[in-house]
PDB file of C-alpha atoms in Angstrom:
ATOM      1  CA  UNK A 287       7.624 -11.719  22.882  1.00 35.00           C
ATOM      2  CA  UNK A 288       6.792 -13.300  19.535  1.00 42.00           C
ATOM      3  CA  UNK A 289       8.423 -11.971  16.384  1.00 49.00           C
ATOM      4  CA  UNK A 290       6.084 -10.156  13.997  1.00 56.00           C
ATOM      5  CA  UNK A 291       5.094 -12.243  11.029  1.00 60.00           C
ATOM      6  CA  UNK A 292       5.159 -10.887   7.505  1.00 63.00           C
ATOM      7  CA  UNK A 293       1.736 -11.305   5.889  1.00 69.00           C
ATOM      8  CA  UNK A 294       1.552 -13.886   3.124  1.00 75.00           C
ATOM      9  CA  UNK A 295       2.416 -12.420  -0.264  1.00 75.00           C
ATOM     10  CA  UNK A 296       4.204  -9.388   1.199  1.00 83.00           C
ATOM     11  CA  UNK A 297       7.904  -9.203   0.421  1.00 84.00           C
ATOM     12  CA  UNK A 298      10.563  -6.586   1.277  1.00 83.00           C
ATOM     13  CA  UNK A 299      10.139  -5.119  -2.215  1.00 87.00           C
ATOM     14  CA  UNK A 300       6.382  -4.553  -1.708  1.00 93.00           C
ATOM     15  CA  UNK A 301       4.976  -1.356  -3.220  1.00 96.00           C
ATOM     16  CA  UNK A 302       1.518  -0.009  -2.465  1.00 97.00           C
ATOM     17  CA  UNK A 303       0.902   0.877  -6.096  1.00 97.00           C
ATOM     18  CA  UNK A 304      -2.617   2.167  -5.502  1.00 97.00           C
ATOM     19  CA  UNK A 305      -1.457   4.779  -3.004  1.00 98.00           C
ATOM     20  CA  UNK A 306       1.692   5.602  -4.982  1.00 97.00           C
ATOM     21  CA  UNK A 307      -0.216   6.120  -8.234  1.00 98.00           C
ATOM     22  CA  UNK A 308      -3.069   8.122  -6.691  1.00 97.00           C
ATOM     23  CA  UNK A 309      -0.510  10.272  -4.838  1.00 97.00           C
ATOM     24  CA  UNK A 310       1.255  11.037  -8.116  1.00 97.00           C
ATOM     25  CA  UNK A 311      -2.072  11.862  -9.806  1.00 97.00           C
ATOM     26  CA  UNK A 312      -3.049  14.173  -6.928  1.00 97.00           C
ATOM     27  CA  UNK A 313       0.242  16.024  -7.093  1.00 96.00           C
ATOM     28  CA  UNK A 314       0.011  16.348 -10.877  1.00 97.00           C
ATOM     29  CA  UNK A 315      -3.562  17.648 -10.829  1.00 96.00           C
ATOM     30  CA  UNK A 316      -4.571  18.708  -7.311  1.00 96.00           C
ATOM     31  CA  UNK A 317      -8.345  18.696  -7.016  1.00 97.00           C
ATOM     32  CA  UNK A 318     -10.975  17.188  -4.742  1.00 97.00           C
ATOM     33  CA  UNK A 319     -11.651  14.264  -7.080  1.00 97.00           C
ATOM     34  CA  UNK A 320      -8.030  13.127  -6.939  1.00 98.00           C
ATOM     35  CA  UNK A 321      -7.861  13.808  -3.205  1.00 97.00           C
ATOM     36  CA  UNK A 322     -10.845  11.495  -2.722  1.00 98.00           C
ATOM     37  CA  UNK A 323      -9.156   8.826  -4.862  1.00 98.00           C
ATOM     38  CA  UNK A 324      -5.963   9.145  -2.816  1.00 98.00           C
ATOM     39  CA  UNK A 325      -7.763   8.980   0.538  1.00 98.00           C
ATOM     40  CA  UNK A 326      -9.760   5.941  -0.596  1.00 98.00           C
ATOM     41  CA  UNK A 327      -6.544   4.250  -1.766  1.00 98.00           C
ATOM     42  CA  UNK A 328      -5.128   4.699   1.746  1.00 98.00           C
ATOM     43  CA  UNK A 329      -7.718   2.228   3.022  1.00 98.00           C
ATOM     44  CA  UNK A 330      -6.098  -0.612   1.058  1.00 97.00           C
ATOM     45  CA  UNK A 331      -2.841  -2.517   1.165  1.00 96.00           C
ATOM     46  CA  UNK A 332       0.167  -1.809   3.325  1.00 97.00           C
ATOM     47  CA  UNK A 333       2.366   1.172   4.211  1.00 97.00           C
ATOM     48  CA  UNK A 334       5.891   1.347   5.571  1.00 94.00           C
ATOM     49  CA  UNK A 335       6.761   3.060   8.853  1.00 92.00           C
ATOM     50  CA  UNK A 336      10.350   4.100   9.571  1.00 88.00           C
ATOM     51  CA  UNK A 337      11.695   2.175  12.578  1.00 86.00           C
ATOM     52  CA  UNK A 338      15.383   2.898  11.973  1.00 78.00           C
ATOM     53  CA  UNK A 339      17.347   2.953  15.204  1.00 68.00           C
ATOM     54  CA  UNK A 340      14.977   0.695  17.134  1.00 58.00           C
ATOM     55  CA  UNK A 341      16.758  -1.798  19.365  1.00 57.00           C
ATOM     56  CA  UNK A 342      15.414  -5.328  19.792  1.00 60.00           C
ATOM     57  CA  UNK A 343      15.573  -5.129  23.599  1.00 60.00           C
ATOM     58  CA  UNK A 344      13.437  -2.008  23.625  1.00 64.00           C
ATOM     59  CA  UNK A 345       9.995  -1.590  22.150  1.00 63.00           C
ATOM     60  CA  UNK A 346       9.741  -0.707  18.487  1.00 63.00           C
ATOM     61  CA  UNK A 347       9.408   3.015  17.923  1.00 71.00           C
ATOM     62  CA  UNK A 348       8.322   4.812  14.808  1.00 73.00           C
ATOM     63  CA  UNK A 349      10.559   7.686  13.799  1.00 76.00           C
ATOM     64  CA  UNK A 350       8.938  11.086  13.494  1.00 75.00           C
ATOM     65  CA  UNK A 351       9.862  14.388  11.884  1.00 80.00           C
ATOM     66  CA  UNK A 352       9.065  18.021  12.601  1.00 84.00           C
ATOM     67  CA  UNK A 353       7.548  20.519  10.208  1.00 82.00           C
ATOM     68  CA  UNK A 354       9.290  23.815   9.537  1.00 81.00           C
ATOM     69  CA  UNK A 355       7.039  25.238  12.275  1.00 89.00           C
ATOM     70  CA  UNK A 356       8.112  22.530  14.734  1.00 89.00           C
ATOM     71  CA  UNK A 357       4.909  20.495  14.501  1.00 91.00           C
ATOM     72  CA  UNK A 358       5.078  16.704  14.768  1.00 92.00           C
ATOM     73  CA  UNK A 359       4.635  14.757  11.502  1.00 93.00           C
ATOM     74  CA  UNK A 360       4.279  11.006  11.035  1.00 93.00           C
ATOM     75  CA  UNK A 361       6.262   9.896   7.968  1.00 94.00           C
ATOM     76  CA  UNK A 362       4.811   6.904   6.097  1.00 96.00           C
ATOM     77  CA  UNK A 363       5.967   5.393   2.827  1.00 96.00           C
ATOM     78  CA  UNK A 364       4.493   3.362  -0.026  1.00 97.00           C
ATOM     79  CA  UNK A 365       7.577   1.098  -0.173  1.00 95.00           C
ATOM     80  CA  UNK A 366      10.975   0.454   1.373  1.00 92.00           C
ATOM     81  CA  UNK A 367      12.541   2.132  -1.662  1.00 92.00           C
ATOM     82  CA  UNK A 368      10.609   5.318  -0.828  1.00 94.00           C
ATOM     83  CA  UNK A 369      11.790   5.085   2.784  1.00 92.00           C
ATOM     84  CA  UNK A 370      15.411   4.812   1.610  1.00 89.00           C
ATOM     85  CA  UNK A 371      14.957   7.937  -0.551  1.00 90.00           C
ATOM     86  CA  UNK A 372      14.179   9.927   2.608  1.00 87.00           C
ATOM     87  CA  UNK A 373      17.694   9.360   3.948  1.00 82.00           C
ATOM     88  CA  UNK A 374      20.753  11.386   2.967  1.00 75.00           C
ATOM     89  CA  UNK A 375      22.629  10.096  -0.073  1.00 74.00           C
ATOM     90  CA  UNK A 376      24.627   7.009   0.797  1.00 70.00           C
ATOM     91  CA  UNK A 377      22.710   6.283   4.014  1.00 68.00           C
ATOM     92  CA  UNK A 378      19.508   4.775   2.604  1.00 60.00           C
ATOM     93  CA  UNK A 379      20.825   1.251   3.169  1.00 70.00           C
ATOM     94  CA  UNK A 380      20.678   1.933   6.933  1.00 74.00           C
ATOM     95  CA  UNK A 381      16.916   2.537   6.845  1.00 79.00           C
ATOM     96  CA  UNK A 382      14.690  -0.022   8.542  1.00 85.00           C
ATOM     97  CA  UNK A 383      10.978  -0.170   7.950  1.00 87.00           C
ATOM     98  CA  UNK A 384       7.952  -1.983   9.298  1.00 88.00           C
ATOM     99  CA  UNK A 385       5.468  -3.011   6.614  1.00 92.00           C
ATOM    100  CA  UNK A 386       2.053  -2.608   8.207  1.00 93.00           C
ATOM    101  CA  UNK A 387      -1.564  -2.795   7.066  1.00 96.00           C
ATOM    102  CA  UNK A 388      -2.340   0.720   5.835  1.00 97.00           C
ATOM    103  CA  UNK A 389      -5.088   1.442   8.361  1.00 97.00           C
ATOM    104  CA  UNK A 390      -2.900   0.228  11.233  1.00 96.00           C
ATOM    105  CA  UNK A 391      -0.080   2.498  10.070  1.00 95.00           C
ATOM    106  CA  UNK A 392      -2.467   5.461   9.799  1.00 97.00           C
ATOM    107  CA  UNK A 393      -3.785   4.798  13.329  1.00 96.00           C
ATOM    108  CA  UNK A 394      -0.314   5.701  14.601  1.00 93.00           C
ATOM    109  CA  UNK A 395      -1.399   9.341  14.197  1.00 93.00           C
ATOM    110  CA  UNK A 396      -3.524   8.799  17.300  1.00 93.00           C
ATOM    111  CA  UNK A 397      -0.498   7.909  19.460  1.00 90.00           C
ATOM    112  CA  UNK A 398       1.015  11.415  19.667  1.00 89.00           C
ATOM    113  CA  UNK A 399       0.016  14.992  18.889  1.00 92.00           C
ATOM    114  CA  UNK A 400       0.763  14.601  15.182  1.00 92.00           C
ATOM    115  CA  UNK A 401      -0.650  17.340  12.972  1.00 94.00           C
ATOM    116  CA  UNK A 402      -0.270  15.337   9.761  1.00 94.00           C
ATOM    117  CA  UNK A 403       1.044  12.251   8.024  1.00 95.00           C
ATOM    118  CA  UNK A 404       3.760  12.943   5.491  1.00 95.00           C
ATOM    119  CA  UNK A 405       3.808  10.482   2.604  1.00 96.00           C
ATOM    120  CA  UNK A 406       6.987   9.522   0.748  1.00 95.00           C
ATOM    121  CA  UNK A 407       9.167  12.191   2.352  1.00 90.00           C
ATOM    122  CA  UNK A 408      12.074  11.489  -0.007  1.00 88.00           C
ATOM    123  CA  UNK A 409      10.150  12.144  -3.215  1.00 91.00           C
ATOM    124  CA  UNK A 410       6.546  13.370  -2.985  1.00 86.00           C
ATOM    125  CA  UNK A 411       6.690  14.729   0.594  1.00 90.00           C
ATOM    126  CA  UNK A 412       2.915  15.185   0.706  1.00 93.00           C
ATOM    127  CA  UNK A 413       1.517  16.115   4.138  1.00 94.00           C
ATOM    128  CA  UNK A 414      -2.053  15.027   4.842  1.00 96.00           C
ATOM    129  CA  UNK A 415      -3.625  16.803   7.798  1.00 95.00           C
ATOM    130  CA  UNK A 416      -5.120  14.877  10.666  1.00 95.00           C
ATOM    131  CA  UNK A 417      -8.789  15.563   9.747  1.00 95.00           C
ATOM    132  CA  UNK A 418      -8.329  13.761   6.419  1.00 96.00           C
ATOM    133  CA  UNK A 419      -6.539  10.836   8.090  1.00 97.00           C
ATOM    134  CA  UNK A 420      -9.451  10.606  10.559  1.00 96.00           C
ATOM    135  CA  UNK A 421     -11.815  10.440   7.603  1.00 96.00           C
ATOM    136  CA  UNK A 422      -9.807   7.557   6.094  1.00 98.00           C
ATOM    137  CA  UNK A 423      -9.971   5.725   9.431  1.00 98.00           C
ATOM    138  CA  UNK A 424     -13.726   6.168   9.675  1.00 96.00           C
ATOM    139  CA  UNK A 425     -16.326   4.070   7.896  1.00 91.00           C
ATOM    140  CA  UNK A 426     -17.674   7.128   6.099  1.00 94.00           C
ATOM    141  CA  UNK A 427     -17.597   7.189   2.296  1.00 95.00           C
ATOM    142  CA  UNK A 428     -15.022   9.572   0.893  1.00 97.00           C
ATOM    143  CA  UNK A 429     -16.350  11.625  -2.028  1.00 96.00           C
ATOM    144  CA  UNK A 430     -15.016  14.744  -3.714  1.00 96.00           C
ATOM    145  CA  UNK A 431     -18.111  16.869  -2.992  1.00 94.00           C
ATOM    146  CA  UNK A 432     -17.941  16.131   0.740  1.00 93.00           C
ATOM    147  CA  UNK A 433     -14.203  16.937   0.791  1.00 93.00           C
ATOM    148  CA  UNK A 434     -14.840  20.270  -0.881  1.00 92.00           C
ATOM    149  CA  UNK A 435     -17.365  21.181   1.841  1.00 90.00           C
ATOM    150  CA  UNK A 436     -14.941  20.012   4.536  1.00 83.00           C
ATOM    151  CA  UNK A 437     -12.387  22.420   3.110  1.00 73.00           C
TER     152      UNK A 437
END
């Protein structure tokens, strides 16, 4: 099997600044306008999936987490630094991530009964429910007024 190639211009210190910044703005002032900006930002760039513990002889597996109610969450990160923050103090250097095109990373929600994607679990820890991820993956425009009606 061929090794995965890192896209040109993407380095291990890559940060999806658009998603990171719109996530911070949404958490500072949560409203439908900022939610729309965040969801639109998710259509661009790359995200990091946690693949810590994957062995080369076996297929690559994305790590998952459970909500406090036991529901399956898909953790994704805007950078490797954010992934490392999700690990207990002193263990972040053991984290391994796969930098993936954002839409490809979000499509992972379709591989299991995930209820949400959790972004930047070590800092922001923002869960985004499946219906909003489906909207990002669609070709539909994402506007604040439509989000408000979607509820």
